[in-house]
mmCIF file of C-alpha atoms in Angstrom:
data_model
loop_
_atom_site.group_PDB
_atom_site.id
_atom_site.type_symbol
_atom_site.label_atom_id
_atom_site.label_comp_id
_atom_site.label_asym_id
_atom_site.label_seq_id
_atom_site.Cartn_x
_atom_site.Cartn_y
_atom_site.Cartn_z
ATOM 1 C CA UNK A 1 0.000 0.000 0.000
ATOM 2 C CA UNK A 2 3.072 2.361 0.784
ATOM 3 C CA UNK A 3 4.693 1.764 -2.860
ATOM 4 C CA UNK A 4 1.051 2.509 -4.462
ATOM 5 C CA UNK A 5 0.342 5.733 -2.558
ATOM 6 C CA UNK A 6 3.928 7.224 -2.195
ATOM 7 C CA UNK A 7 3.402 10.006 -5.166
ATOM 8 C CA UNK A 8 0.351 10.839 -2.992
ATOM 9 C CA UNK A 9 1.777 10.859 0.596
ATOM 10 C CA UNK A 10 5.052 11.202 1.830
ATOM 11 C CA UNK A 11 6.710 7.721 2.722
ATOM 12 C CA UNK A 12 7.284 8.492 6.155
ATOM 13 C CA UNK A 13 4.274 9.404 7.337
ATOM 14 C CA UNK A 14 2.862 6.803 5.864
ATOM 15 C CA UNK A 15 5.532 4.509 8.214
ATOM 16 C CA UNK A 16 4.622 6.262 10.727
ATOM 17 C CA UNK A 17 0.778 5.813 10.439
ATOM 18 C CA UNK A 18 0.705 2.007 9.846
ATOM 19 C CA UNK A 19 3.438 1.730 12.541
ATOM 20 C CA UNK A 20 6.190 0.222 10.335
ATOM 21 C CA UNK A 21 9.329 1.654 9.933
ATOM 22 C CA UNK A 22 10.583 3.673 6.709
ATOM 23 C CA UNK A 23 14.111 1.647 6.521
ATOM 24 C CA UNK A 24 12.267 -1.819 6.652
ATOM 25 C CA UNK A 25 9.866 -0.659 3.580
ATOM 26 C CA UNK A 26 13.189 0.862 2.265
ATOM 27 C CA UNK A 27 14.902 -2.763 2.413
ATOM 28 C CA UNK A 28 11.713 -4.338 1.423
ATOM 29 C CA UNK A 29 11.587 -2.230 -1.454
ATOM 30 C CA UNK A 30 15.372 -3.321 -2.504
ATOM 31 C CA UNK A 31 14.887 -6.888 -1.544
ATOM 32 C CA UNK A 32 15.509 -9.544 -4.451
ATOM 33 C CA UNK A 33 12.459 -11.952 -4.765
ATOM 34 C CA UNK A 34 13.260 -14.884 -2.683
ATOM 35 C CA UNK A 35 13.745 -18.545 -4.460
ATOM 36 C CA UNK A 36 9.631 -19.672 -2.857
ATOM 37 C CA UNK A 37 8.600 -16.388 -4.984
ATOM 38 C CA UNK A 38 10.371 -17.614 -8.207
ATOM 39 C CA UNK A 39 9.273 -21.265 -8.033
ATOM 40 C CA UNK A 40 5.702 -19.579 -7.812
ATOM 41 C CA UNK A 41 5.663 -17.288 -10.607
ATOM 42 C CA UNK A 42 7.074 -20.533 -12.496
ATOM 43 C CA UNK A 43 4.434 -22.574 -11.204
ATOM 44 C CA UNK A 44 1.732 -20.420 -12.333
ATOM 45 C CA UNK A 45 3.168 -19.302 -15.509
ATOM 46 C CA UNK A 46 2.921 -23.246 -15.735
ATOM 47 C CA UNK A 47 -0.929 -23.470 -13.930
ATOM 48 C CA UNK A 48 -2.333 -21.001 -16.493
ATOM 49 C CA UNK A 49 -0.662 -22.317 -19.660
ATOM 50 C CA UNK A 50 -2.234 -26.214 -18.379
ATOM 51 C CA UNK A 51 -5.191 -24.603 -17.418
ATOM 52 C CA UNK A 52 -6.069 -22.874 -20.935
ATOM 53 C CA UNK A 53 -4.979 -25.788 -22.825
ATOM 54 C CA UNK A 54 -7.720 -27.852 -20.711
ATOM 55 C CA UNK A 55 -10.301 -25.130 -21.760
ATOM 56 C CA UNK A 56 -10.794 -23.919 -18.579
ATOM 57 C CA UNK A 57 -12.002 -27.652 -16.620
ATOM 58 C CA UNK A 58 -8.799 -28.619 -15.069
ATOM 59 C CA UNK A 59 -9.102 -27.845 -10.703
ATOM 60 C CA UNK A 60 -6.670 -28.137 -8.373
ATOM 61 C CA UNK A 61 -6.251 -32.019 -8.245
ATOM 62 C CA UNK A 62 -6.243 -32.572 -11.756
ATOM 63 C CA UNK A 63 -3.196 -30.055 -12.493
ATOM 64 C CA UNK A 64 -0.989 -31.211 -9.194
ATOM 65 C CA UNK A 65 -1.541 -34.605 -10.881
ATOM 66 C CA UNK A 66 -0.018 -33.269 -14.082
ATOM 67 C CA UNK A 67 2.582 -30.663 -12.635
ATOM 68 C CA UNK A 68 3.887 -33.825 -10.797
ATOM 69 C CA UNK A 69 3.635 -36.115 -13.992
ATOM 70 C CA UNK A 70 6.147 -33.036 -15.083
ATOM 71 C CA UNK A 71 8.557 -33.960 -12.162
ATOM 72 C CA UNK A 72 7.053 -30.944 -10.636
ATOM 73 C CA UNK A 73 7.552 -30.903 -6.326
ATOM 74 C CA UNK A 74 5.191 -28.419 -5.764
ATOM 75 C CA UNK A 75 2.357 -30.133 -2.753
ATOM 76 C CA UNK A 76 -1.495 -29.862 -4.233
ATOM 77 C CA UNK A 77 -1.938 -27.606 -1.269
ATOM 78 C CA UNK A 78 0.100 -24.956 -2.918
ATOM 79 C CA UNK A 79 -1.154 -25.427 -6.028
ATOM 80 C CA UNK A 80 -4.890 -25.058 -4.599
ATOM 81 C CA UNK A 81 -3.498 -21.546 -3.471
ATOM 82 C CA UNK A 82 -1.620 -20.495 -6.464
ATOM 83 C CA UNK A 83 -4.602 -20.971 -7.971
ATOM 84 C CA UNK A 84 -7.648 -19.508 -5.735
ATOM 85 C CA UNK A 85 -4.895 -16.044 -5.448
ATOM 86 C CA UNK A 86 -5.021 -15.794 -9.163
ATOM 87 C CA UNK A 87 -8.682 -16.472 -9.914
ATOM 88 C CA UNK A 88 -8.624 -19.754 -11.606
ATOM 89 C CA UNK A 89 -10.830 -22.411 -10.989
ATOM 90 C CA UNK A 90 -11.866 -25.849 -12.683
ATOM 91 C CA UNK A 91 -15.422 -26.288 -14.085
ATOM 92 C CA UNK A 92 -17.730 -27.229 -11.087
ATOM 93 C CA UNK A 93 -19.040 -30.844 -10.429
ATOM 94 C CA UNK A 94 -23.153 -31.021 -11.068
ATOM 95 C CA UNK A 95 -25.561 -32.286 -8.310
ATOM 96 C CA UNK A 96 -27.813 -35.325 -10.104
ATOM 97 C CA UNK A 97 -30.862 -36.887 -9.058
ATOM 98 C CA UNK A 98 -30.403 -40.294 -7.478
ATOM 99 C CA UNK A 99 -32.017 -42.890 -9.880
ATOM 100 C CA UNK A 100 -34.975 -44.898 -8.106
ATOM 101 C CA UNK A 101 -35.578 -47.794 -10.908
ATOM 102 C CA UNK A 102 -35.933 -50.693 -10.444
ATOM 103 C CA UNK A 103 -32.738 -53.342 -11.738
ATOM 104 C CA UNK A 104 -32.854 -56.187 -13.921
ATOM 105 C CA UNK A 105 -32.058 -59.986 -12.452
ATOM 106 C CA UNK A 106 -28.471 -60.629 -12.639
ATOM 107 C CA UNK A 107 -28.188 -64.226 -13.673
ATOM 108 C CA UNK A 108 -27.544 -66.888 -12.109
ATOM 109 C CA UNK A 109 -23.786 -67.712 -12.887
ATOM 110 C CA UNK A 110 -22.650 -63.862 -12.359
ATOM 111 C CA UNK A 111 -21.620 -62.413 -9.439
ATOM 112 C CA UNK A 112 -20.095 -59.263 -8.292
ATOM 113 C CA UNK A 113 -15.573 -60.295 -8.988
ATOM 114 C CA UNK A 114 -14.442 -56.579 -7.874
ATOM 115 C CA UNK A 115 -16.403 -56.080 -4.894
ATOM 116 C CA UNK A 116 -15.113 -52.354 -5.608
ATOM 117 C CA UNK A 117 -11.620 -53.069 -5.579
ATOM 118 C CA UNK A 118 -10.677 -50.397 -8.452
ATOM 119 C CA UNK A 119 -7.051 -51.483 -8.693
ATOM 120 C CA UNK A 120 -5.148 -53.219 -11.215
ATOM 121 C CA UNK A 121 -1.324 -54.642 -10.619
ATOM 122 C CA UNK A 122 -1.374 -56.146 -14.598
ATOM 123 C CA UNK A 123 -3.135 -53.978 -17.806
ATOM 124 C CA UNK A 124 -6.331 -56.744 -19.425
ATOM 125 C CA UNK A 125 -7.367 -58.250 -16.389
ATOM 126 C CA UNK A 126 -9.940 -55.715 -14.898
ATOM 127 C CA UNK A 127 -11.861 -54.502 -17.346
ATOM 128 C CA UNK A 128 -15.239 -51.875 -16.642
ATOM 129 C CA UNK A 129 -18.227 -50.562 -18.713
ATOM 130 C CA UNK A 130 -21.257 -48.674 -18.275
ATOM 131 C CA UNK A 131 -23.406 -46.303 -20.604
ATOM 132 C CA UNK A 132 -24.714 -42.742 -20.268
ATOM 133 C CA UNK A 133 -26.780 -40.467 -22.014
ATOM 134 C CA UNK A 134 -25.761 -36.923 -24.023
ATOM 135 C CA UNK A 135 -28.540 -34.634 -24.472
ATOM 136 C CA UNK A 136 -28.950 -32.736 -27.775
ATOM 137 C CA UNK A 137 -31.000 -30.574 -29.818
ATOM 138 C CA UNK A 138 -31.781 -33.461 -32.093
ATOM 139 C CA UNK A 139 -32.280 -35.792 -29.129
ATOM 140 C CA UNK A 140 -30.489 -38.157 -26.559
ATOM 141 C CA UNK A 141 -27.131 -39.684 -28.001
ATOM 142 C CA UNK A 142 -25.915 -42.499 -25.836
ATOM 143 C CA UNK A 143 -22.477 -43.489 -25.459
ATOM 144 C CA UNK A 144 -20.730 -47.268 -23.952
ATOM 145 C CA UNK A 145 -17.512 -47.131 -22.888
ATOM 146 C CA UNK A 146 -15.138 -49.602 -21.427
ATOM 147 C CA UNK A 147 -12.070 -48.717 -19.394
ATOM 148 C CA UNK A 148 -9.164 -50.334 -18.395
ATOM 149 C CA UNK A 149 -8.732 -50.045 -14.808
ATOM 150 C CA UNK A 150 -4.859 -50.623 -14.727
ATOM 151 C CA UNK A 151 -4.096 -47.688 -17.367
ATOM 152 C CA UNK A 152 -7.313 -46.047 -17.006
ATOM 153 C CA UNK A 153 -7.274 -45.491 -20.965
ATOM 154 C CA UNK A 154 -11.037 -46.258 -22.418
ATOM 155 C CA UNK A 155 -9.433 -49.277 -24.681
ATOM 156 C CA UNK A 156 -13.240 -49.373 -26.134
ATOM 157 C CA UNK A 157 -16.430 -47.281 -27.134
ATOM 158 C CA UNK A 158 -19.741 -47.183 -28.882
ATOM 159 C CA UNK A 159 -21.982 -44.422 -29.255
ATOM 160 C CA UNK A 160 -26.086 -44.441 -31.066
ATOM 161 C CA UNK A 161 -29.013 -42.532 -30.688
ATOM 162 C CA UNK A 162 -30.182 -45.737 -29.234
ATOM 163 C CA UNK A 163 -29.240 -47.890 -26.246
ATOM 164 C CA UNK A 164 -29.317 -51.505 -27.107
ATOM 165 C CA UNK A 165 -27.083 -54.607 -26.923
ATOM 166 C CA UNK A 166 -25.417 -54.305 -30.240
ATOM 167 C CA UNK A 167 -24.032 -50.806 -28.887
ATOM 168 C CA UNK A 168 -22.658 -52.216 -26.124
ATOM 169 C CA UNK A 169 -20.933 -55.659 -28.284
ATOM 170 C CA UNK A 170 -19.569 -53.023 -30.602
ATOM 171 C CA UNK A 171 -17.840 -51.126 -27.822
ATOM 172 C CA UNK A 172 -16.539 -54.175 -26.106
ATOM 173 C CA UNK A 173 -15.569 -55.660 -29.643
ATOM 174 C CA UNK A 174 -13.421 -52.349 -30.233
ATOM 175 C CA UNK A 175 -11.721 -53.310 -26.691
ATOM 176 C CA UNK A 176 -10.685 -56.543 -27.857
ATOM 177 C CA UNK A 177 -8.853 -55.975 -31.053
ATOM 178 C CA UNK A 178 -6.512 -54.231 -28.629
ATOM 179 C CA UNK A 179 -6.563 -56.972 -26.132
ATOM 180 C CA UNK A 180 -2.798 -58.561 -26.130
ATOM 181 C CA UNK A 181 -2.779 -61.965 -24.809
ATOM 182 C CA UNK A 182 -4.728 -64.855 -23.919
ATOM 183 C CA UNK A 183 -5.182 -64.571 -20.353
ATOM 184 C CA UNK A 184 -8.584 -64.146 -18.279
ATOM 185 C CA UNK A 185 -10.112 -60.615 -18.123
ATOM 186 C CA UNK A 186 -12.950 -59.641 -15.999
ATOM 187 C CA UNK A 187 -15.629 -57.421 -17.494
ATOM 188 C CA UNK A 188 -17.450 -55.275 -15.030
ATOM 189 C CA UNK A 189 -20.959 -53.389 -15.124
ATOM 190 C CA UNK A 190 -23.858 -52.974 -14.007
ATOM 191 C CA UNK A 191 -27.502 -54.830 -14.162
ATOM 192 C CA UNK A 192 -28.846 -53.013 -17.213
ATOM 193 C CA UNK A 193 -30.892 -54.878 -19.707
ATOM 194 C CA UNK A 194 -27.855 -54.480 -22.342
ATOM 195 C CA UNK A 195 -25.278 -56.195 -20.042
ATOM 196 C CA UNK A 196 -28.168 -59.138 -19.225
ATOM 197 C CA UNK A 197 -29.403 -59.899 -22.487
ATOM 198 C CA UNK A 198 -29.020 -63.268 -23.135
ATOM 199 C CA UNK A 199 -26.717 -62.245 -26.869
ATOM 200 C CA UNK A 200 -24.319 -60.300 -24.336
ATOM 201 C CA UNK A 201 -24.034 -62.780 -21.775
ATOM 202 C CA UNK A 202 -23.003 -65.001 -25.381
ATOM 203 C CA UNK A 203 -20.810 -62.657 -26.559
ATOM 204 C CA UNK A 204 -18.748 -62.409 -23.526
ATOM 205 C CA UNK A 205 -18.437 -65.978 -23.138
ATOM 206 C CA UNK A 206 -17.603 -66.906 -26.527
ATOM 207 C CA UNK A 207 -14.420 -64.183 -25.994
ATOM 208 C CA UNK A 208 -13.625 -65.947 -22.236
ATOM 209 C CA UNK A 209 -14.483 -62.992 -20.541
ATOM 210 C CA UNK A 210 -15.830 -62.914 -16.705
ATOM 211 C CA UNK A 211 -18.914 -61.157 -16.359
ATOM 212 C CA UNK A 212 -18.800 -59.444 -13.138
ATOM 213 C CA UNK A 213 -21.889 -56.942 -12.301
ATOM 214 C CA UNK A 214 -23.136 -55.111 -9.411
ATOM 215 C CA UNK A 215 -25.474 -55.213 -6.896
ATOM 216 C CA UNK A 216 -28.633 -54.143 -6.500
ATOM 217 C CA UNK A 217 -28.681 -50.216 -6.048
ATOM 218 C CA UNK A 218 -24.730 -49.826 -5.192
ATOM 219 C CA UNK A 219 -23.617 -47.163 -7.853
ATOM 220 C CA UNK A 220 -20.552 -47.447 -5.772
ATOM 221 C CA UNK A 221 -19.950 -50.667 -7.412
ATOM 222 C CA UNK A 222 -19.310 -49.646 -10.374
ATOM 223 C CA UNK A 223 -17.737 -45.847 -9.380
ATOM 224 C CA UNK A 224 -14.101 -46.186 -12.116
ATOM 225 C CA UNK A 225 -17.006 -45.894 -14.996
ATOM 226 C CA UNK A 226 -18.845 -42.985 -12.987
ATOM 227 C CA UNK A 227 -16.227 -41.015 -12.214
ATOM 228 C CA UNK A 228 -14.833 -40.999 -15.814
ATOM 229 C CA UNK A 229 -18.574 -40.090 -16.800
ATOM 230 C CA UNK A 230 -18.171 -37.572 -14.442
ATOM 231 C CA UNK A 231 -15.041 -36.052 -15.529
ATOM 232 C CA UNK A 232 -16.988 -36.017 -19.385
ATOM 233 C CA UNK A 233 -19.737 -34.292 -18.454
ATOM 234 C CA UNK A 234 -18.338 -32.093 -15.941
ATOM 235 C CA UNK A 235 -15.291 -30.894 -18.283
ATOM 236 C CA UNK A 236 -17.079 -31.131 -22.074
ATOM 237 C CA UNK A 237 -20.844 -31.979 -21.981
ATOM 238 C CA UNK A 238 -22.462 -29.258 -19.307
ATOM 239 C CA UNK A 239 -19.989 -26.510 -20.591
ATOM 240 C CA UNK A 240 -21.440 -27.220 -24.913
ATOM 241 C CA UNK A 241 -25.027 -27.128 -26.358
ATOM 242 C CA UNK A 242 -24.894 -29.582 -28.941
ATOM 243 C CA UNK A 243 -27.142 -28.681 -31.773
ATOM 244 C CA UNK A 244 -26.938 -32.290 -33.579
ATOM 245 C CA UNK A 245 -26.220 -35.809 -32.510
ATOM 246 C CA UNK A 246 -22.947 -35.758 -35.076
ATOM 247 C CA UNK A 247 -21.560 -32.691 -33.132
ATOM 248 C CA UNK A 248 -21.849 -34.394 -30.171
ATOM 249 C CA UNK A 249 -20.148 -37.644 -31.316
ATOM 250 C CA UNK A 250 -17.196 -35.323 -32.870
ATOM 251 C CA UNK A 251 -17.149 -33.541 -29.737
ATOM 252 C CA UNK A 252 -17.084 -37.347 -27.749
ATOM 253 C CA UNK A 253 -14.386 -38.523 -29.679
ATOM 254 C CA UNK A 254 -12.195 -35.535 -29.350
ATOM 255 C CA UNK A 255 -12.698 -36.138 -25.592
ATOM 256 C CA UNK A 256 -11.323 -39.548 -25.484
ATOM 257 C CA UNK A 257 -8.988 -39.903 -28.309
ATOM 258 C CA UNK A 258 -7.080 -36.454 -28.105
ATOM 259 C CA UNK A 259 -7.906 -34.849 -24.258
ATOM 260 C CA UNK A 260 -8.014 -38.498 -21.986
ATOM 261 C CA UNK A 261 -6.057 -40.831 -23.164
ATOM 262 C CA UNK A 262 -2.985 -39.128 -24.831
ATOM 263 C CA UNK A 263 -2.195 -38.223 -20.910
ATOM 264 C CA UNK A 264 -2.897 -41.649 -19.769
ATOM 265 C CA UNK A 265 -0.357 -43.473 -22.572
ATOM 266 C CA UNK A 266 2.250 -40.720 -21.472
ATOM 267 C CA UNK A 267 2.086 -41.366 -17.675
ATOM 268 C CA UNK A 268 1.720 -45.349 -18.253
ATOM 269 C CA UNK A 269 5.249 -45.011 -20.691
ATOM 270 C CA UNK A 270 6.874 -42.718 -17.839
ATOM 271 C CA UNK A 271 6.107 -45.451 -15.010
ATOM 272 C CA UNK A 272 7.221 -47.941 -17.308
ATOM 273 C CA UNK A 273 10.525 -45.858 -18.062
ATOM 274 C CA UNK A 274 10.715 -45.590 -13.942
ATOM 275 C CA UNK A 275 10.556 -49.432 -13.456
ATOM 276 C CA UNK A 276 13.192 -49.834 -16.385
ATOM 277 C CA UNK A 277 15.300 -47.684 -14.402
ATOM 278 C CA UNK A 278 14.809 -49.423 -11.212
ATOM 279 C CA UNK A 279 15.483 -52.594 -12.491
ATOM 280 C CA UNK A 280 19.039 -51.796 -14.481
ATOM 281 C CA UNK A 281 20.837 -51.535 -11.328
ATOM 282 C CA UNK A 282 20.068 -55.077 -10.477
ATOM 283 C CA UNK A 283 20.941 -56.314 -14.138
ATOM 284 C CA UNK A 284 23.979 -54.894 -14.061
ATOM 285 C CA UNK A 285 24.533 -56.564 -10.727
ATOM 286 C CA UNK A 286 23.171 -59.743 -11.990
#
């Protein structure tokens, strides 16, 4: 306040008004920034430029996740600050209406494999899928995804104006020509009348998948699919008013292919770089 009023009033009565003393401001004045002031005007030159690229969506978890992808040290605390000081702010999370339906029978030979455990130690063995609706001017596009819960990459999705079985085989198809391997890969979702139809439930065994589905009324079972659904609608869908269903799907696809899973191949190469690098020691030992 001193250095913005001083061709007003004369420095030292200012001092001498707020009670500081003229050859502290003086030394202030002169004082180089310090190295915490550098690392944050580095930081948020670094927040902002993220931050615009995202279109305005990322918050304050989402960009200490990919300051520290960076090699960045900075704690998410400080970030959070850095960015609340400077006015910017990811796109808010919508409040939804809890769904009272009733859920179709699960059958008989499927039961719930994940029991919410989310986490993955091998990529094609826990595999999850689930369908939501996009609203447009020309009416409701639906889109099926399935995700990878060990890269977190959707590996597979389907989207029509109409939400039947052969959406959700075609988005499970696109999952396996990427499948690598032979081994056993549970397939997760929930009790819709797409994932019990008898031509699914034939599908999935004539690929050796495990069907795996959730109980009755637990939305929690099945929370890697809603989050990512989340994530959609919270960063692309509530902030555009699509005006057809094929500006929609363009707008989809750009989501997934070019703003979610370009990250999530980078930081899966980068761990596998790190575990590369922890193992050469012992192979040169060896």
């Amino acid at each position: 306040m001193i250095r913005r009023c001083r061709q007003e009033y004369p420095v030292r009565l200012m001092c001498r008004c707020l009670n500081v003393s003229s050859s502290g401001y003086y030394a202030w004045q002169d004082r180089q920034p310090s190295s915490r002031s550098l690392d944050n005007d580095r930081f948020l030159e670094r927040i902002r430029s993220i931050h615009e690229d995202s279109q305005g969506v990322i918050g304050a978890p989402r960009m200490h996740e990919d300051l520290s992808a960076e090699g960045e040290t900075a704690s998410r605390n400080r970030i959070a600050r850095l960015m609340a000081a400077n006015g910017i702010y990811g796109w808010p999370r919508r409040k939804g209406r809890r769904w009272s339906g009733r859920s179709n029978l699960r059958p008989h030979h499927v039961r719930n494999h994940l029991q919410r455990d989310f986490t993955a130690l091998e990529p094609q063995t826990k595999w999850v899928t689930d369908i939501t609706e996009i609203a447009t001017l020309e009416g409701k596009l639906f889109l099926c995804v399935v995700i990878d819960l060990f890269s977190k990459l959707v590996i597979g999705w389907s989207m029509h104006h109409r939400q039947d079985r052969h959406m959700v085989i075609r988005a499970v198809e696109m999952a396996l020509w990427q499948r690598q391997g032979i081994g056993p890969v549970i397939l997760h979702s929930d009790r819709g009348c797409q994932f019990t139809s008898d031509d699914y439930q034939r599908f999935l065994e004539k690929n050796a998948l495990i069907c795996s589905m959730s109980a009755v009324g637990h939305c929690g079972d099945n929370a890697a699919c809603e989050g990512f659904f989340g994530m959609l609608k919270r960063e692309r869908v509530h902030r555009t008013i699509y005006r057809t269903l094929n500006m929609a799907r363009s707008d989809l696809f750009d989501y997934i292919e070019r703003f979610h899973n370009p990250p999530m191949r980078r930081r899966l190469a980068r761990q596998d770089q790190k575990f590369l690098a922890f193992l050469q020691p012992s192979v040169k030992t060896g």
